[in-house]
Each structure stands twice: as C-alpha cells, then as structure tokens.
Short mmCIF file of C-alpha atoms in Angstrom, two decimals:
data_model
loop_
_atom_site.label_atom_id
_atom_site.label_comp_id
_atom_site.label_asym_id
_atom_site.label_seq_id
_atom_site.Cartn_x
_atom_site.Cartn_y
_atom_site.Cartn_z
CA UNK A 1 91.00 168.34 95.60
CA UNK A 2 91.68 164.77 94.48
CA UNK A 3 89.16 162.05 95.28
CA UNK A 4 90.45 158.52 95.95
CA UNK A 5 88.09 155.55 95.94
CA UNK A 6 88.97 152.84 98.47
CA UNK A 7 87.65 149.29 98.38
CA UNK A 8 87.17 149.14 102.14
CA UNK A 9 86.23 145.45 102.15
CA UNK A 10 89.25 144.14 100.22
CA UNK A 11 92.13 142.44 101.99
CA UNK A 12 92.84 139.99 104.79
CA UNK A 13 92.10 142.47 107.57
CA UNK A 14 89.36 144.62 106.05
CA UNK A 15 87.62 146.82 106.87
CA UNK A 16 89.66 147.68 109.96
CA UNK A 17 93.01 148.17 108.21
CA UNK A 18 91.58 149.90 105.12
CA UNK A 19 89.66 152.40 107.26
CA UNK A 20 92.63 153.08 109.55
CA UNK A 21 94.86 153.46 106.51
CA UNK A 22 92.42 155.90 104.93
CA UNK A 23 92.34 158.06 108.06
CA UNK A 24 96.14 158.00 108.22
CA UNK A 25 96.35 159.14 104.58
CA UNK A 26 93.95 162.00 105.22
CA UNK A 27 96.22 163.22 108.01
CA UNK A 28 99.27 163.06 105.72
CA UNK A 29 97.74 164.83 102.71
CA UNK A 30 95.46 167.84 102.78
CA UNK A 31 94.67 167.69 99.05
CA UNK A 32 92.68 164.42 98.97
CA UNK A 33 89.20 163.20 99.77
CA UNK A 34 88.45 159.50 100.23
CA UNK A 35 85.33 157.49 99.42
CA UNK A 36 85.10 154.19 101.30
CA UNK A 37 83.13 151.49 99.45
CA UNK A 38 81.72 148.71 101.60
CA UNK A 39 79.37 147.71 104.38
CA UNK A 40 78.58 150.98 106.13
CA UNK A 41 77.84 149.49 109.54
CA UNK A 42 81.17 147.63 109.63
CA UNK A 43 83.13 150.63 108.33
CA UNK A 44 81.70 152.93 110.99
CA UNK A 45 83.08 150.66 113.73
CA UNK A 46 86.56 151.90 112.86
CA UNK A 47 85.91 155.33 111.33
CA UNK A 48 86.64 157.59 114.29
CA UNK A 49 87.39 160.65 112.15
CA UNK A 50 85.39 161.29 108.96
CA UNK A 51 87.28 164.41 107.92
CA UNK A 52 87.15 164.41 104.10
CA UNK A 53 85.95 160.79 104.18
CA UNK A 54 82.57 159.58 102.94
CA UNK A 55 81.04 156.10 102.74
CA UNK A 56 79.22 154.48 99.83
CA UNK A 57 77.34 151.48 101.16
CA UNK A 58 77.91 148.21 99.27
CA UNK A 59 76.46 144.93 100.49
CA UNK A 60 78.67 142.42 98.67
CA UNK A 61 82.32 141.49 99.27
CA UNK A 62 84.65 139.61 96.90
CA UNK A 63 86.32 136.76 98.77
CA UNK A 64 90.12 136.55 98.71
CA UNK A 65 89.80 133.13 97.05
CA UNK A 66 87.51 134.27 94.21
CA UNK A 67 88.35 132.43 90.98
CA UNK A 68 85.72 133.85 88.59
CA UNK A 69 85.87 137.69 88.53
CA UNK A 70 83.85 137.79 85.28
CA UNK A 71 80.92 136.23 87.12
CA UNK A 72 81.21 138.96 89.75
CA UNK A 73 80.83 141.72 87.15
CA UNK A 74 77.93 140.02 85.38
CA UNK A 75 76.02 139.49 88.63
CA UNK A 76 75.08 143.20 88.80
CA UNK A 77 75.36 143.02 92.59
CA UNK A 78 76.90 145.90 94.53
CA UNK A 79 80.36 144.51 95.28
CA UNK A 80 82.61 147.10 96.91
CA UNK A 81 85.44 146.71 94.37
CA UNK A 82 83.08 146.79 91.40
CA UNK A 83 81.30 149.93 92.61
CA UNK A 84 84.63 151.70 93.24
CA UNK A 85 85.84 150.86 89.74
CA UNK A 86 82.53 151.93 88.18
CA UNK A 87 82.87 155.32 89.85
CA UNK A 88 86.44 155.47 88.58
CA UNK A 89 85.26 154.79 85.05
CA UNK A 90 82.60 157.52 85.40
CA UNK A 91 85.24 159.91 86.82
CA UNK A 92 83.42 160.24 90.14
CA UNK A 93 86.72 159.31 91.78
CA UNK A 94 90.19 160.00 90.38
CA UNK A 95 91.83 156.73 91.42
CA UNK A 96 91.01 153.43 93.12
CA UNK A 97 92.92 151.49 95.78
CA UNK A 98 92.15 147.90 96.80
CA UNK A 99 93.75 145.12 98.84
CA UNK A 100 91.39 142.59 97.26
CA UNK A 101 92.45 139.42 95.41
CA UNK A 102 94.97 140.21 92.68
CA UNK A 103 93.25 138.28 89.90
CA UNK A 104 89.94 140.00 90.65
CA UNK A 105 91.43 143.50 90.84
CA UNK A 106 93.29 143.13 87.53
CA UNK A 107 90.50 141.34 85.63
CA UNK A 108 87.67 143.58 86.85
CA UNK A 109 89.75 146.70 86.20
CA UNK A 110 90.15 145.54 82.61
CA UNK A 111 86.44 144.75 82.23
CA UNK A 112 85.07 147.92 83.81
CA UNK A 113 87.66 150.69 83.47
CA UNK A 114 89.00 149.31 80.16
CA UNK A 115 92.56 149.43 78.81
CA UNK A 116 93.82 152.64 77.22
CA UNK A 117 93.67 152.90 73.46
CA UNK A 118 97.05 151.75 72.24
CA UNK A 119 97.63 149.50 75.27
CA UNK A 120 96.77 145.93 74.37
CA UNK A 121 97.48 144.37 77.76
CA UNK A 122 96.97 145.28 81.39
CA UNK A 123 99.89 144.46 83.67
CA UNK A 124 100.77 144.45 87.35
CA UNK A 125 103.70 146.67 88.32
CA UNK A 126 105.14 146.53 91.86
CA UNK A 127 108.11 148.54 93.07
CA UNK A 128 110.61 146.04 94.49
CA UNK A 129 113.38 146.73 97.06
CA UNK A 130 116.78 147.94 95.89
CA UNK A 131 120.20 148.50 97.44
CA UNK A 132 119.92 152.29 97.16
CA UNK A 133 116.53 152.32 98.91
CA UNK A 134 114.82 153.96 95.93
CA UNK A 135 113.27 150.76 94.61
CA UNK A 136 113.00 149.28 91.15
CA UNK A 137 109.89 148.90 88.99
CA UNK A 138 109.01 145.38 87.81
CA UNK A 139 106.31 144.48 85.29
CA UNK A 140 104.50 142.36 84.38
CA UNK A 141 104.40 140.67 87.79
CA UNK A 142 101.56 138.28 87.10
CA UNK A 143 98.66 139.68 85.08
CA UNK A 144 99.63 137.99 81.78
CA UNK A 145 101.21 134.56 81.43
CA UNK A 146 102.30 135.48 77.90
CA UNK A 147 103.15 138.79 76.25
CA UNK A 148 104.41 139.56 72.76
CA UNK A 149 107.24 141.96 71.98
CA UNK A 150 104.91 144.87 71.26
CA UNK A 151 103.15 144.37 74.61
CA UNK A 152 106.48 144.46 76.44
CA UNK A 153 107.53 147.64 74.62
CA UNK A 154 104.23 149.36 75.52
CA UNK A 155 104.57 148.37 79.16
CA UNK A 156 108.15 149.67 79.20
CA UNK A 157 106.91 153.05 78.03
CA UNK A 158 104.07 153.07 80.57
CA UNK A 159 106.56 152.25 83.33
CA UNK A 160 108.88 155.02 82.16
CA UNK A 161 106.13 157.64 82.44
CA UNK A 162 105.07 156.36 85.86
CA UNK A 163 108.65 156.28 87.13
CA UNK A 164 109.33 159.83 85.96
CA UNK A 165 106.07 161.39 87.12
CA UNK A 166 104.75 159.37 90.06
CA UNK A 167 108.02 158.10 91.53
CA UNK A 168 110.23 161.07 90.64
CA UNK A 169 112.97 159.10 88.86
CA UNK A 170 114.79 161.12 86.20
CA UNK A 171 115.37 159.44 82.83
CA UNK A 172 114.87 155.91 84.22
CA UNK A 173 116.68 153.05 82.51
CA UNK A 174 114.72 150.04 81.23
CA UNK A 175 116.13 146.51 81.33
CA UNK A 176 114.73 143.39 79.69
CA UNK A 177 114.82 140.38 82.05
CA UNK A 178 116.60 137.57 80.21
CA UNK A 179 118.83 134.51 80.64
CA UNK A 180 121.91 136.38 79.41
CA UNK A 181 123.16 139.93 78.90
CA UNK A 182 124.15 139.61 75.26
CA UNK A 183 121.78 140.59 72.41
CA UNK A 184 120.23 137.54 70.80
CA UNK A 185 119.73 135.68 74.07
CA UNK A 186 116.45 134.12 75.18
CA UNK A 187 113.23 133.11 73.50
CA UNK A 188 112.04 134.53 70.21
CA UNK A 189 109.79 137.00 72.04
CA UNK A 190 112.78 138.24 74.05
CA UNK A 191 114.85 138.75 70.93
CA UNK A 192 112.02 140.69 69.26
CA UNK A 193 111.37 142.73 72.40
CA UNK A 194 115.06 143.62 72.61
CA UNK A 195 115.00 145.13 69.12
CA UNK A 196 111.78 147.08 69.77
CA UNK A 197 113.04 148.46 73.07
CA UNK A 198 116.38 149.41 71.54
CA UNK A 199 114.64 151.33 68.74
CA UNK A 200 112.05 153.06 70.97
CA UNK A 201 113.21 156.67 71.45
CA UNK A 202 110.67 157.25 74.24
CA UNK A 203 112.58 155.03 76.66
CA UNK A 204 116.15 154.79 77.93
CA UNK A 205 116.94 151.16 77.14
CA UNK A 206 119.71 149.57 79.21
CA UNK A 207 119.75 146.12 77.61
CA UNK A 208 119.27 142.55 78.80
CA UNK A 209 119.46 141.92 82.54
CA UNK A 210 120.05 138.57 84.20
CA UNK A 211 117.96 138.15 87.39
CA UNK A 212 121.08 137.63 89.53
CA UNK A 213 122.30 141.10 88.52
CA UNK A 214 119.05 143.02 89.04
CA UNK A 215 120.09 144.49 92.38
CA UNK A 216 123.54 145.52 91.21
CA UNK A 217 123.06 147.17 87.82
CA UNK A 218 122.28 150.84 87.23
CA UNK A 219 118.80 150.10 85.94
CA UNK A 220 115.41 151.29 87.25
CA UNK A 221 112.73 149.33 85.36
CA UNK A 222 112.60 145.63 84.52
CA UNK A 223 110.16 144.28 81.94
CA UNK A 224 109.18 140.70 81.12
CA UNK A 225 106.07 138.54 80.72
CA UNK A 226 103.80 137.91 83.72
CA UNK A 227 104.84 134.28 84.18
CA UNK A 228 108.54 135.12 84.46
CA UNK A 229 107.89 138.28 86.46
CA UNK A 230 105.70 136.54 89.01
CA UNK A 231 108.22 133.76 89.56
CA UNK A 232 110.99 136.35 89.88
CA UNK A 233 109.07 138.44 92.42
CA UNK A 234 108.01 135.46 94.54
CA UNK A 235 111.53 134.03 94.48
CA UNK A 236 112.84 137.35 95.81
CA UNK A 237 110.20 137.39 98.55
CA UNK A 238 111.02 133.82 99.53
CA UNK A 239 114.74 134.52 99.63
CA UNK A 240 114.20 137.57 101.85
CA UNK A 241 112.09 135.50 104.27
CA UNK A 242 114.70 132.74 104.32
CA UNK A 243 117.45 135.24 105.11
CA UNK A 244 115.39 136.63 107.97
CA UNK A 245 114.80 133.16 109.44
CA UNK A 246 118.47 132.19 109.09
CA UNK A 247 119.58 135.43 110.74
CA UNK A 248 117.26 134.87 113.71
CA UNK A 249 118.49 131.29 114.09
CA UNK A 250 122.12 132.41 114.17
CA UNK A 251 121.39 135.14 116.70
CA UNK A 252 119.66 132.67 119.03
CA UNK A 253 122.33 130.00 118.59
CA UNK A 254 124.50 131.14 121.50
CA UNK A 255 124.94 133.81 124.15
CA UNK A 256 127.43 135.85 122.07
CA UNK A 257 124.88 136.10 119.29
CA UNK A 258 122.23 137.37 121.67
CA UNK A 259 124.58 139.94 123.15
CA UNK A 260 125.69 141.01 119.68
CA UNK A 261 122.05 141.50 118.72
CA UNK A 262 121.66 144.11 121.46
CA UNK A 263 124.47 146.16 119.94
CA UNK A 264 123.26 145.70 116.36
CA UNK A 265 119.50 146.10 116.86
CA UNK A 266 119.33 149.50 115.15
CA UNK A 267 121.33 148.24 112.19
CA UNK A 268 119.16 145.14 111.89
CA UNK A 269 115.99 147.25 112.02
CA UNK A 270 117.36 149.37 109.17
CA UNK A 271 118.22 146.18 107.27
CA UNK A 272 114.66 144.93 107.66
CA UNK A 273 113.23 148.27 106.53
CA UNK A 274 115.17 148.08 103.24
CA UNK A 275 113.25 144.90 102.37
CA UNK A 276 109.94 146.17 103.70
CA UNK A 277 107.20 146.16 101.03
CA UNK A 278 105.01 148.37 103.23
CA UNK A 279 107.13 151.38 102.26
CA UNK A 280 105.78 151.21 98.69
CA UNK A 281 102.25 150.14 99.57
CA UNK A 282 101.33 148.14 96.51
CA UNK A 283 101.52 147.53 92.79
CA UNK A 284 100.09 149.63 89.98
CA UNK A 285 97.58 148.16 87.55
CA UNK A 286 99.30 149.36 84.38
CA UNK A 287 97.54 150.11 81.11
CA UNK A 288 94.03 151.13 82.22
CA UNK A 289 92.31 154.50 81.97
CA UNK A 290 92.57 155.59 85.61
CA UNK A 291 95.19 155.10 88.34
CA UNK A 292 94.52 151.82 90.18
CA UNK A 293 96.73 150.54 92.97
CA UNK A 294 96.62 146.95 94.17
CA UNK A 295 97.73 147.02 97.81
CA UNK A 296 99.06 143.88 99.47
CA UNK A 297 96.35 141.60 100.81
CA UNK A 298 98.00 141.49 104.25
CA UNK A 299 98.70 145.24 104.39
CA UNK A 300 98.79 146.97 107.74
CA UNK A 301 97.59 150.53 108.33
CA UNK A 302 100.93 152.04 107.30
CA UNK A 303 101.20 150.01 104.10
CA UNK A 304 97.65 150.82 103.05
CA UNK A 305 98.15 154.54 103.65
CA UNK A 306 101.22 154.30 101.39
CA UNK A 307 99.11 152.63 98.69
CA UNK A 308 96.82 155.67 98.83
CA UNK A 309 99.92 157.89 98.65
CA UNK A 310 100.99 156.09 95.48
CA UNK A 311 97.55 156.59 93.89
CA UNK A 312 97.63 160.25 94.89
CA UNK A 313 101.01 160.71 93.20
CA UNK A 314 99.70 159.22 89.97
CA UNK A 315 96.70 161.56 89.97
CA UNK A 316 98.64 164.65 90.97
CA UNK A 317 101.20 164.14 88.21
CA UNK A 318 98.61 163.18 85.57
CA UNK A 319 100.45 159.95 84.81
CA UNK A 320 97.58 158.47 82.81
CA UNK A 321 97.21 161.61 80.69
CA UNK A 322 100.93 161.65 79.92
CA UNK A 323 100.93 158.01 78.88
CA UNK A 324 97.95 158.62 76.60
CA UNK A 325 99.68 161.59 75.06
CA UNK A 326 102.74 159.49 74.34
CA UNK A 327 100.58 156.81 72.76
CA UNK A 328 99.02 159.42 70.49
CA UNK A 329 95.56 158.99 71.93
CA UNK A 330 94.77 162.51 73.12
CA UNK A 331 92.78 164.54 70.66
CA UNK A 332 91.18 161.51 69.05
#
C-alpha cells in the first residue's frame, strides 16, 4: 500500500478542494493511503469519508504570496507543507502533493528532502498539452533562472526515466529548446548542452527545437533553463486563453454563430479538453529524493485528484530509484 502525503492547506481553494480531491483519488485507486497535513478542524468540515485517509494536525499555513521559504523552514513551526516534506524525507510517506506557492514548494523540497546525489539542480517539470493528446514534458519551467550544460543533460535523463516509467512513453525523444534547429545555434550553454545530449547514450536525443515547432515535431521532452521554460509555458497559456476569448467573441457576434455553436458544442468541448491542464494535475519537482508533485494553485477537485494520480504513478514505478540507478548512486 502506497502512502501519499497531501498538503491540505496549499492552494487557492484549500482545504476544501484538496480534501475533495483526496477522497476522489481514494475512490479511483485501491492501493493508496493518504495523509492530510493541515488544520484538523477545517479539514474535517469537508472530509465526509475517511476511508484510508488520516489527518496530521498542523497549525501553520504558507501564504500563496510567500517570498521567503527559507525563513519558513528555519522557524521550526508546524507548517503543513514542511511537515509533509519532513515525513517524505523520513520515508513515513512515499510521495508528497501540494498546491502551495511554486517557489515555496521547490525551495523547501530542496532544503528538506534534498537533491539526489548526482543531480545538481532541482527543476519544475509540467506536462504540457499536445496535438496527439498524450502531452509533452517541459523542464525546467521556472525553478532555475540559469542552468549549465551538465544540469540540462541531467534533467533530460531524469525526464526520460519519468516519461518511460510514470507516463508510459516508450523511448521518448528529447529536444533542446533553441532559436534554431541547426547545431551551433543559440547561446554558449545551448551549444554545450547540444553536444552533451547528443553524446548521452541514456537518452534519445532529437536535436534543437524551435518553440514554434514544439507542437508539430515528433518529440516528447523539451529541456531548457528555467527562465526560458517559464516564459515559454506562460506564453502558451496566454495564447490558449486568447484563443478561447476570441472564439467566444466570434460565436456571440451574430445569430448564425450562436446557431452554429449549438451544432458544434461537443466538438468545442473536446477542443477545450485538449488544452485542459487539469488532465495532468500538476508539475513534478525533478531531482529530489522522493516523488513530489506541485499541483496548480487554482486546481479543482478533479485536477487535484489527478495530481495524486501522478504521484502514485511515480511511486508505483519506482521512478526515483531508477533515476538513482542511472546516476550510479545505488550501492554507495
């Protein structure tokens, strides 16, 4: 039985959504137990079924606008996220899921759980929408403003193991996000990363990928530094929102559009679902010693249950153990 730790107080709509999501996950999977970390009295307001769910009372909550996560750790107060990660470090839970502030989740994970030996950086790895509906893995999406070539190569390997074992993608291809497809393009770090990725036998390197081609190439994983990755991800999100607004405006523009909408509603719902981040549930904190999933801050019940599903998949397939083995850490 796998045990998943849930930061019940993290997110815009906690603890209601986190508790409802936890109960939904329990109904989906009969091989998990969940520990909810947070204010017990508030959690119990929404916990109508405690089947395989326990509560660990924590009195402190990290605000979504927190700018100093190091101070949080040093305070020695019982913050829900901190206590969940401490239990993860001590192997009392097998994975941790939180909708808390991204900077806090990444920084505190690094401070408490610690990076794996051989992994010099911790990164954020979301699965982004794709034309085939399978998704594509992007990292780093914001944890590190700068990365060197070795960091990028390590993250590419980590992503390969996750994609194969947690996401079920066979022999995934890795692309390096760059300003041109040809070798020798980009900054010095991009040129160096290209050579390392090309020589790394552990990964299936596709080559350089221009952002405009990401959705159209036969490539599963995209690697870059956190500054570029974050801008890329947010630009995609903004474009998707703009398309949605423009589509609604055109539908409402005249009577024919409104009538056409009635005939196309099912198709439009399917279109929306293909861009829906709730299907994935969240981003993986890549490079630390246990599976940690950062769910979206505005997750609904369905999205949060999918974040738990993602954490479950990482535990079930021993993703962390396989990455460590590839890095030569096991047995040390």
